[in-house]
Coordinates of C-alpha atoms (C1' of nucleotides) in Angstrom, one line a residue:
Chain Q
M4 CA 25.3 19.0 5.4
N5 CA 24.8 15.7 7.0
E6 CA 27.4 14.3 9.5
Q7 CA 28.7 17.3 12.0
E8 CA 27.2 20.4 10.5
Q9 CA 23.7 19.0 11.5
S10 CA 22.9 20.5 15.2
T11 CA 21.9 18.2 18.0
E12 CA 18.1 19.1 17.8
E13 CA 17.9 18.6 13.6
K14 CA 19.5 15.0 14.4
I15 CA 16.8 14.1 16.5
L16 CA 14.1 15.7 14.5
E17 CA 15.5 13.7 11.6
A18 CA 15.6 10.8 13.1
A19 CA 12.4 10.9 14.6
S20 CA 10.9 11.8 11.2
E21 CA 12.3 8.4 10.3
V22 CA 11.3 6.1 13.2
F23 CA 7.7 7.7 13.6
T24 CA 7.0 7.4 10.0
E25 CA 8.1 3.8 9.8
K26 CA 6.6 2.6 12.8
G27 CA 3.8 5.3 14.0
F28 CA 3.5 7.2 17.1
A29 CA 2.3 4.1 19.1
G30 CA 4.9 1.7 17.7
T31 CA 8.1 3.9 18.2
R32 CA 10.4 3.7 21.0
T33 CA 12.4 6.8 21.9
R34 CA 15.5 4.5 22.6
D35 CA 15.2 3.9 18.7
I36 CA 15.0 7.9 17.8
A37 CA 18.2 8.4 20.2
E38 CA 20.3 5.8 19.1
K39 CA 19.4 6.4 15.3
A40 CA 20.3 10.3 15.9
G41 CA 23.6 9.1 17.8
I42 CA 22.8 10.6 21.1
N43 CA 21.9 9.4 24.2
L44 CA 18.2 9.1 25.5
A45 CA 18.1 11.9 28.0
L46 CA 18.9 14.5 25.3
L47 CA 15.8 13.9 23.5
N48 CA 13.9 14.8 26.5
Y49 CA 16.2 17.8 27.3
Y50 CA 15.4 19.3 23.9
F51 CA 11.7 18.0 23.3
R52 CA 10.4 17.7 26.5
S53 CA 8.3 14.4 25.5
K54 CA 8.0 11.9 23.0
E55 CA 4.4 13.4 22.5
K56 CA 5.9 16.7 21.7
L57 CA 8.6 15.8 19.6
F58 CA 6.0 13.7 17.5
E59 CA 4.0 17.2 17.2
Q60 CA 6.9 18.6 16.1
V61 CA 7.7 16.0 13.3
M62 CA 3.6 16.0 12.4
K63 CA 3.7 19.8 11.5
I64 CA 6.5 19.3 9.1
K65 CA 4.8 16.4 7.3
V66 CA 1.6 18.1 7.1
V67 CA 3.2 21.2 5.6
L68 CA 5.1 19.1 3.4
L69 CA 2.1 17.2 2.1
F70 CA 0.2 20.1 1.4
G71 CA 2.1 23.4 1.6
K72 CA 3.6 23.2 -1.8
I73 CA 0.3 22.4 -3.6
F74 CA -1.6 25.5 -2.4
P75 CA -0.3 27.8 -4.5
I76 CA -0.3 26.1 -7.5
L77 CA -4.1 26.0 -7.0
S78 CA -4.5 29.5 -6.0
N79 CA -2.7 31.0 -9.1
E80 CA -5.0 33.4 -10.6
K81 CA -3.1 33.4 -13.9
T82 CA -3.0 29.8 -14.8
S83 CA -5.6 27.9 -16.4
L84 CA -7.7 24.8 -14.9
E85 CA -5.5 22.4 -17.2
E86 CA -2.3 24.3 -16.7
K87 CA -3.0 23.7 -12.5
I88 CA -3.6 20.1 -12.9
D89 CA -0.3 19.6 -15.2
L90 CA 1.6 21.6 -12.1
A91 CA -0.4 20.3 -9.3
S92 CA 0.6 16.3 -10.6
E93 CA 4.1 17.2 -11.7
K94 CA 4.5 18.6 -8.1
Y95 CA 2.8 15.5 -6.2
F96 CA 5.0 12.7 -8.2
E97 CA 8.2 14.9 -7.4
I98 CA 7.0 15.3 -3.5
L99 CA 5.8 11.8 -3.2
S100 CA 8.5 10.1 -5.0
K101 CA 11.2 11.5 -2.4
N102 CA 8.6 10.6 0.1
P103 CA 6.6 7.9 -0.5
N104 CA 5.0 7.0 3.1
L105 CA 4.6 10.1 3.6
P106 CA 0.5 10.4 3.0
L107 CA 0.1 6.8 4.8
F108 CA 1.7 8.4 8.0
V109 CA 0.0 11.4 7.9
I110 CA -3.4 9.9 7.3
S111 CA -3.0 7.0 9.8
E112 CA -1.8 9.1 12.6
I113 CA -4.6 11.7 12.4
Q114 CA -7.2 8.5 12.3
K115 CA -5.6 7.4 15.5
K116 CA -4.6 10.8 17.5
N117 CA -7.7 13.1 16.1
S118 CA -5.6 15.7 17.0
N119 CA -6.5 19.3 16.4
I120 CA -4.1 19.5 13.4
S121 CA -6.5 22.0 11.5
K122 CA -5.2 24.7 13.8
I123 CA -1.7 24.0 11.6
I124 CA -3.2 24.4 8.1
P125 CA -6.9 25.5 7.7
I126 CA -7.1 23.1 4.8
N127 CA -10.3 23.9 4.6
K128 CA -10.5 27.8 4.1
I129 CA -7.6 27.7 1.8
F130 CA -9.3 25.1 -0.5
E131 CA -12.9 26.6 -0.7
N132 CA -11.4 29.8 -1.4
S133 CA -8.9 28.7 -3.9
I134 CA -8.9 29.4 -7.4
I135 CA -9.1 26.0 -8.5
I136 CA -12.3 25.5 -7.3
K137 CA -14.0 28.2 -8.9
Q138 CA -12.5 27.0 -12.4
I139 CA -13.6 23.6 -11.8
K140 CA -17.3 24.9 -10.8
E141 CA -17.7 27.0 -14.0
K142 CA -16.7 23.9 -15.9
R143 CA -18.7 21.4 -13.9
P144 CA -21.4 23.2 -12.2
E145 CA -23.8 20.1 -11.9
I146 CA -21.2 18.3 -9.6
N147 CA -19.4 18.9 -6.3
P148 CA -16.1 20.0 -7.0
L149 CA -14.8 18.2 -4.1
H150 CA -15.1 15.0 -6.3
Y151 CA -12.6 16.2 -8.9
S152 CA -10.1 16.9 -6.2
V153 CA -10.5 13.9 -4.7
N154 CA -10.1 12.0 -7.8
F155 CA -6.8 13.7 -8.6
L156 CA -5.5 13.3 -5.0
A157 CA -6.8 9.5 -5.2
M158 CA -5.1 8.6 -8.4
T159 CA -1.9 10.3 -7.6
I160 CA -1.5 9.5 -3.7
F161 CA -3.1 6.0 -3.7
P162 CA -0.5 4.2 -5.2
F163 CA 1.9 5.6 -2.8
V164 CA -0.4 4.7 0.0
A165 CA -0.8 1.1 -1.2
K166 CA 2.8 0.6 -1.6
P167 CA 2.7 -2.2 1.1
V168 CA 0.2 -3.7 -0.2
F169 CA 2.1 -3.9 -3.3
N170 CA 4.7 -5.3 -1.8
A171 CA 3.2 -7.7 0.7
F172 CA 1.5 -9.5 -2.3
E173 CA 4.2 -9.2 -4.4
L174 CA 2.1 -7.4 -7.4
T175 CA 5.3 -5.6 -8.4
N176 CA 8.8 -6.0 -8.1
E177 CA 10.9 -2.5 -6.9
E178 CA 11.7 -2.0 -10.6
E179 CA 8.0 -2.5 -12.4
Y180 CA 6.9 -0.4 -9.5
H181 CA 9.2 2.5 -10.3
Q182 CA 8.3 2.3 -13.9
F183 CA 4.4 2.0 -13.0
I184 CA 4.9 4.9 -11.2
S185 CA 6.7 7.1 -13.7
E186 CA 3.8 6.0 -16.4
R187 CA 1.2 7.1 -13.9
R188 CA 3.1 10.6 -13.7
K189 CA 2.4 11.0 -17.4
L190 CA -1.3 9.2 -17.2
V191 CA -3.1 10.7 -13.8
P192 CA -3.0 14.5 -15.7
I193 CA -4.4 13.3 -19.1
W194 CA -7.2 11.1 -16.8
I195 CA -8.0 14.2 -14.5
K196 CA -8.6 16.6 -17.6
Q197 CA -10.4 13.7 -19.6
L198 CA -12.7 13.5 -16.0
L199 CA -13.7 17.0 -16.4
E200 CA -14.7 16.6 -19.9
I201 CA -17.5 14.5 -19.0
K202 CA -21.1 15.7 -18.7
T203 CA -23.1 13.3 -16.1
E204 CA -26.4 15.1 -16.3
N205 CA -28.4 12.3 -14.0
L206 CA -27.6 12.2 -10.8
Chain P
M5 CA -27.2 -12.6 17.5
N6 CA -25.3 -10.2 19.9
E7 CA -25.4 -10.9 23.7
Q8 CA -25.4 -14.4 25.0
E9 CA -25.7 -15.9 21.9
Q10 CA -22.1 -15.1 20.9
S11 CA -19.7 -17.7 22.5
T12 CA -16.7 -16.3 24.4
E13 CA -14.2 -16.4 21.6
E14 CA -16.6 -14.8 19.0
K15 CA -17.1 -11.9 21.7
I16 CA -13.2 -11.6 22.3
L17 CA -12.7 -11.6 18.2
E18 CA -15.3 -9.0 17.7
A19 CA -13.8 -6.8 20.3
A20 CA -10.4 -7.2 18.9
S21 CA -11.4 -6.5 15.4
E22 CA -12.9 -3.1 17.0
V23 CA -9.6 -2.3 19.1
F24 CA -7.2 -2.8 16.6
T25 CA -9.1 -1.4 14.1
E26 CA -9.4 1.9 15.8
K27 CA -5.8 2.0 17.4
G28 CA -3.7 -0.2 15.5
F29 CA -1.6 -3.1 17.1
A30 CA 0.8 -1.1 18.6
G31 CA -1.5 1.2 20.1
T32 CA -4.0 -1.5 21.2
R33 CA -4.0 -2.7 25.0
T34 CA -5.2 -6.5 25.6
R35 CA -7.1 -4.8 28.6
D36 CA -9.3 -3.0 26.5
I37 CA -10.2 -5.6 24.2
A38 CA -11.0 -7.5 27.4
E39 CA -13.0 -5.1 28.8
K40 CA -15.0 -4.0 25.6
A41 CA -15.7 -7.9 25.0
G42 CA -16.4 -8.1 29.0
I43 CA -14.6 -10.8 30.0
N44 CA -11.2 -10.8 32.0
L45 CA -7.8 -10.4 30.7
A46 CA -6.5 -13.8 31.6
L47 CA -9.4 -15.4 29.1
L48 CA -7.8 -13.7 26.2
N49 CA -4.7 -15.5 26.6
Y50 CA -6.4 -18.4 27.5
Y51 CA -8.5 -18.4 24.1
F52 CA -5.5 -16.9 21.8
R53 CA -2.2 -17.6 23.4
S54 CA -1.0 -13.6 22.7
K55 CA -1.7 -10.4 21.4
E56 CA 0.4 -11.3 18.7
K57 CA -2.0 -14.6 17.6
L58 CA -4.9 -12.5 18.3
F59 CA -4.1 -10.0 15.9
E60 CA -3.3 -12.1 13.1
Q61 CA -7.0 -13.5 13.2
V62 CA -8.2 -10.5 13.1
M63 CA -5.9 -9.5 10.2
K64 CA -6.9 -12.6 8.3
I65 CA -10.4 -11.9 8.5
K66 CA -9.8 -7.9 7.2
V67 CA -8.0 -9.3 4.4
V68 CA -10.6 -11.5 3.5
L69 CA -13.2 -9.2 3.7
L70 CA -11.3 -6.7 1.8
F71 CA -10.6 -8.7 -1.1
G72 CA -13.0 -12.0 -0.8
K73 CA -15.8 -10.6 -2.3
I74 CA -14.1 -8.9 -5.1
F75 CA -12.6 -11.7 -6.9
P76 CA -15.3 -14.0 -7.9
I77 CA -16.7 -10.6 -9.6
L78 CA -13.4 -10.1 -11.6
S79 CA -13.1 -13.6 -12.3
N80 CA -16.7 -14.3 -14.0
E81 CA -16.6 -15.5 -17.7
K82 CA -19.8 -14.5 -18.5
T83 CA -19.9 -10.6 -17.5
S84 CA -18.7 -8.4 -19.8
L85 CA -15.8 -5.2 -18.8
E86 CA -18.5 -3.0 -18.2
E87 CA -20.5 -5.4 -15.8
K88 CA -17.8 -6.1 -13.8
I89 CA -17.0 -2.3 -13.2
D90 CA -20.7 -1.9 -12.1
L91 CA -20.7 -4.9 -9.9
A92 CA -17.4 -4.5 -8.2
S93 CA -17.9 -0.8 -7.5
E94 CA -21.5 -1.6 -6.0
K95 CA -20.2 -4.4 -4.0
Y96 CA -17.1 -2.4 -2.5
F97 CA -19.5 0.8 -2.1
E98 CA -21.3 -1.9 0.1
I99 CA -18.4 -3.4 2.2
L100 CA -16.5 -0.3 2.5
S101 CA -20.0 1.7 3.8
K102 CA -20.3 -0.8 6.6
N103 CA -16.4 -1.0 7.3
P104 CA -15.4 2.7 6.4
N105 CA -11.5 2.2 8.0
L106 CA -11.0 -1.1 7.0
P107 CA -8.5 -0.2 4.2
L108 CA -6.6 2.0 6.1
F109 CA -6.3 -0.6 8.6
V110 CA -5.1 -3.0 6.8
I111 CA -2.6 -0.9 4.6
S112 CA -0.9 0.6 7.5
E113 CA -0.7 -2.5 9.7
I114 CA 1.0 -4.6 6.8
Q115 CA 3.1 -1.6 6.1
K116 CA 4.3 -1.6 9.9
K117 CA 4.9 -5.4 10.2
N118 CA 5.6 -6.6 6.7
S119 CA 4.0 -10.0 7.8
N120 CA 4.0 -12.8 5.4
I121 CA 0.3 -12.1 4.3
S122 CA 0.3 -13.3 1.2
K123 CA 0.0 -16.8 2.3
I124 CA -3.5 -15.8 3.5
I125 CA -4.6 -15.1 -0.3
P126 CA -2.2 -15.0 -3.1
I127 CA -3.6 -11.9 -4.4
N128 CA -0.9 -11.8 -7.4
K129 CA -1.9 -15.1 -8.6
I130 CA -5.6 -14.4 -8.5
F131 CA -5.5 -11.0 -10.0
E132 CA -2.8 -11.9 -12.9
N133 CA -4.9 -14.7 -14.0
S134 CA -8.4 -13.3 -13.6
I135 CA -10.6 -12.6 -16.5
I136 CA -11.2 -8.8 -15.9
I137 CA -7.1 -8.5 -17.0
K138 CA -7.7 -10.3 -20.2
Q139 CA -10.5 -8.1 -21.2
I140 CA -8.7 -5.0 -20.1
K141 CA -6.0 -5.7 -21.9
E142 CA -8.1 -6.7 -25.1
K143 CA -9.6 -3.0 -24.6
R144 CA -6.4 -1.2 -24.2
P145 CA -3.4 -3.2 -24.9
E146 CA -0.9 -0.4 -24.9
I147 CA -1.4 0.3 -21.2
N148 CA -0.2 -2.0 -18.1
P149 CA -3.7 -3.4 -17.1
L150 CA -2.5 -2.6 -13.4
H151 CA -3.2 1.2 -14.0
Y152 CA -7.0 0.9 -14.7
S153 CA -7.0 -1.8 -11.6
V154 CA -5.5 1.0 -9.5
N155 CA -7.6 3.7 -10.5
F156 CA -10.8 1.8 -9.8
L157 CA -9.3 1.0 -6.4
A158 CA -8.0 4.5 -5.6
M159 CA -11.5 6.2 -6.5
T160 CA -13.3 3.9 -4.7
I161 CA -11.3 3.4 -1.5
F162 CA -9.5 6.6 -1.2
P163 CA -12.5 8.4 0.2
F164 CA -12.6 5.9 3.0
V165 CA -9.2 6.1 3.7
A166 CA -8.8 9.8 3.7
K167 CA -11.6 10.0 6.0
P168 CA -9.8 11.0 9.0
V169 CA -8.3 13.8 7.2
F170 CA -11.8 15.0 5.9
N171 CA -12.5 15.1 9.6
A172 CA -9.7 16.7 11.0
F173 CA -9.8 19.5 8.5
E174 CA -13.4 19.8 8.4
L175 CA -13.7 19.9 4.9
T176 CA -17.4 18.0 5.4
N177 CA -19.5 17.1 8.2
E178 CA -21.0 13.7 8.8
E179 CA -24.1 14.4 6.6
E180 CA -22.0 15.9 4.0
Y181 CA -19.5 12.7 3.9
H182 CA -22.3 10.5 3.4
Q183 CA -23.7 12.5 0.5
F184 CA -20.5 12.6 -1.0
I185 CA -20.1 8.9 -0.8
S186 CA -23.4 8.2 -2.3
E187 CA -22.8 10.6 -5.6
R188 CA -19.6 8.8 -5.8
R189 CA -21.6 5.0 -5.7
K190 CA -23.0 6.5 -9.2
L191 CA -20.1 8.3 -10.5
V192 CA -17.0 6.1 -9.9
P193 CA -18.2 3.5 -12.5
I194 CA -19.1 6.1 -14.8
W195 CA -15.8 7.6 -14.5
I196 CA -13.9 4.2 -14.9
K197 CA -15.6 3.1 -17.9
Q198 CA -14.8 6.4 -19.6
L199 CA -11.2 6.3 -19.0
L200 CA -11.0 2.9 -20.6
E201 CA -12.3 4.7 -23.9
I202 CA -9.3 7.0 -23.7
K203 CA -6.4 6.1 -26.3
T204 CA -3.0 7.4 -24.8
E205 CA -0.7 6.2 -27.7
N206 CA 2.4 8.6 -26.9
L207 CA 3.8 7.2 -23.6
Chain G
dG12 C1' -13.8 -22.0 31.7
dT13 C1' -13.5 -18.2 34.2
dC14 C1' -11.8 -15.9 37.8
dT15 C1' -7.4 -12.6 41.0
dA16 C1' -3.2 -12.1 42.0
dT17 C1' 1.0 -11.1 40.4
dA18 C1' 5.6 -11.9 37.8
dG19 C1' 8.5 -9.8 34.8
dG20 C1' 9.7 -6.9 31.2
dC21 C1' 10.0 -2.8 28.5
dC22 C1' 9.5 2.1 28.4
dG23 C1' 8.9 7.1 28.8
dA24 C1' 11.1 10.3 31.5
dT25 C1' 14.4 12.5 35.4
dA26 C1' 18.2 13.0 39.1
dG27 C1' 22.4 14.5 39.0
dA28 C1' 27.6 13.7 38.0
dC29 C1' 30.4 15.9 34.4
Chain H
dG9 C1' 25.0 20.3 26.7
dT10 C1' 25.7 15.5 27.5
dC11 C1' 26.5 11.5 29.9
dT12 C1' 24.9 7.3 33.0
dA13 C1' 22.0 5.6 36.3
dT14 C1' 17.9 4.5 37.8
dC15 C1' 12.7 5.4 39.2
dG16 C1' 8.3 4.1 38.7
dG17 C1' 4.8 3.1 35.7
dC18 C1' 2.3 0.2 32.4
dC19 C1' 1.2 -3.6 29.9
dT20 C1' 1.7 -8.7 28.6
dA21 C1' 1.9 -13.0 30.3
dT22 C1' 0.8 -16.7 33.6
dA23 C1' 0.2 -19.0 37.8
dG24 C1' -3.0 -21.0 40.7
dA25 C1' -7.6 -20.9 42.7
dC26 C1' -12.7 -22.1 42.2

DNA sequence: GTCTATAGGCCGATAGAC
DNA sequence: GTCTATCGGCCTATAGAC
């Protein structure tokens, strides 16, 4: 499924995905994408019109990858809150282990380009109407459910976002980092469920 | 302390700080820095030699701002673990409220430039030898203390890192976001202390 | 120290042959 | 569809006047 089986368009898209993710939109040269895809620079513009439009397609794919698989889990009417936490955690560690710098790419490029990405996926609507939010509200009506969602995302995603810092300051080597992540895969759902048990009356 | 009281060098540095933070190294044009500083483009090179060297100075300041104030708290021999959590949390929310996109800038630029930034501050040495690590190890010897440090940083920093996502997907408006942050200022230390109480035997 | 003017190189995009 | 060659603009950096 690698070599010749990919169409030219797919080869460009894959190369673009890698280079954009590594260097960001502004730091990427279309020449580098063309070289990595093994095609000519002119072909890139033939297929995608411009660097900007190529980037938009990559970003769309990345946003769907980052959020798409999670929402079905959070919106399942048949699973309990605790089961959702376990399943979402498992799925996220799986996605992020394969795509470690996916979240940093999406976040930092959204920050730089304040694009109208909310038209790709209406995250807020899906989120606000999801079953899990109802379940959290039932369990902890005194606290904005967004806190628990952010806690979950923070504990799961942050170690991947901060990986460049781990490397730069040599906090872990590559092996220790993977060990660390695989420990968190088990710990995070335990911690999240525990946080939901704490009553905090006096805000 | 604004207008004429700043030296030209300071004006350039402050303008550079703002533009680099907003657009990243690659997305920044030295012309924009010069314009924002109210000086001529040539002056920028007169004072700082190159865009690269100016960036390095800005980055050094940012890294110190992000970590410098925290380490003394974590290394204090006279405070308890719980007191350190309260003080570090307070200090971080203070720093990040004033510099909301500081962490995203530092992380994403470190990722792009894999610079030898560890020479600015030897974070790993300071971290490993800090008093708080000893205190965490005493309390939870079965778990790598890095997990609790990452939990703290994640729960504190992540909402600031992810702010562009909050905005892009309209999860909160500006007022709701500030309300959300001020709630976390109280909740995060409570949660962190609670996480330290959980025994997790079976890893 | 501060300015204007410009050199010099890089990069995105396209024209045009095959 | 795919290539080579090149245009035109932008951006960093510097030369040189004041």
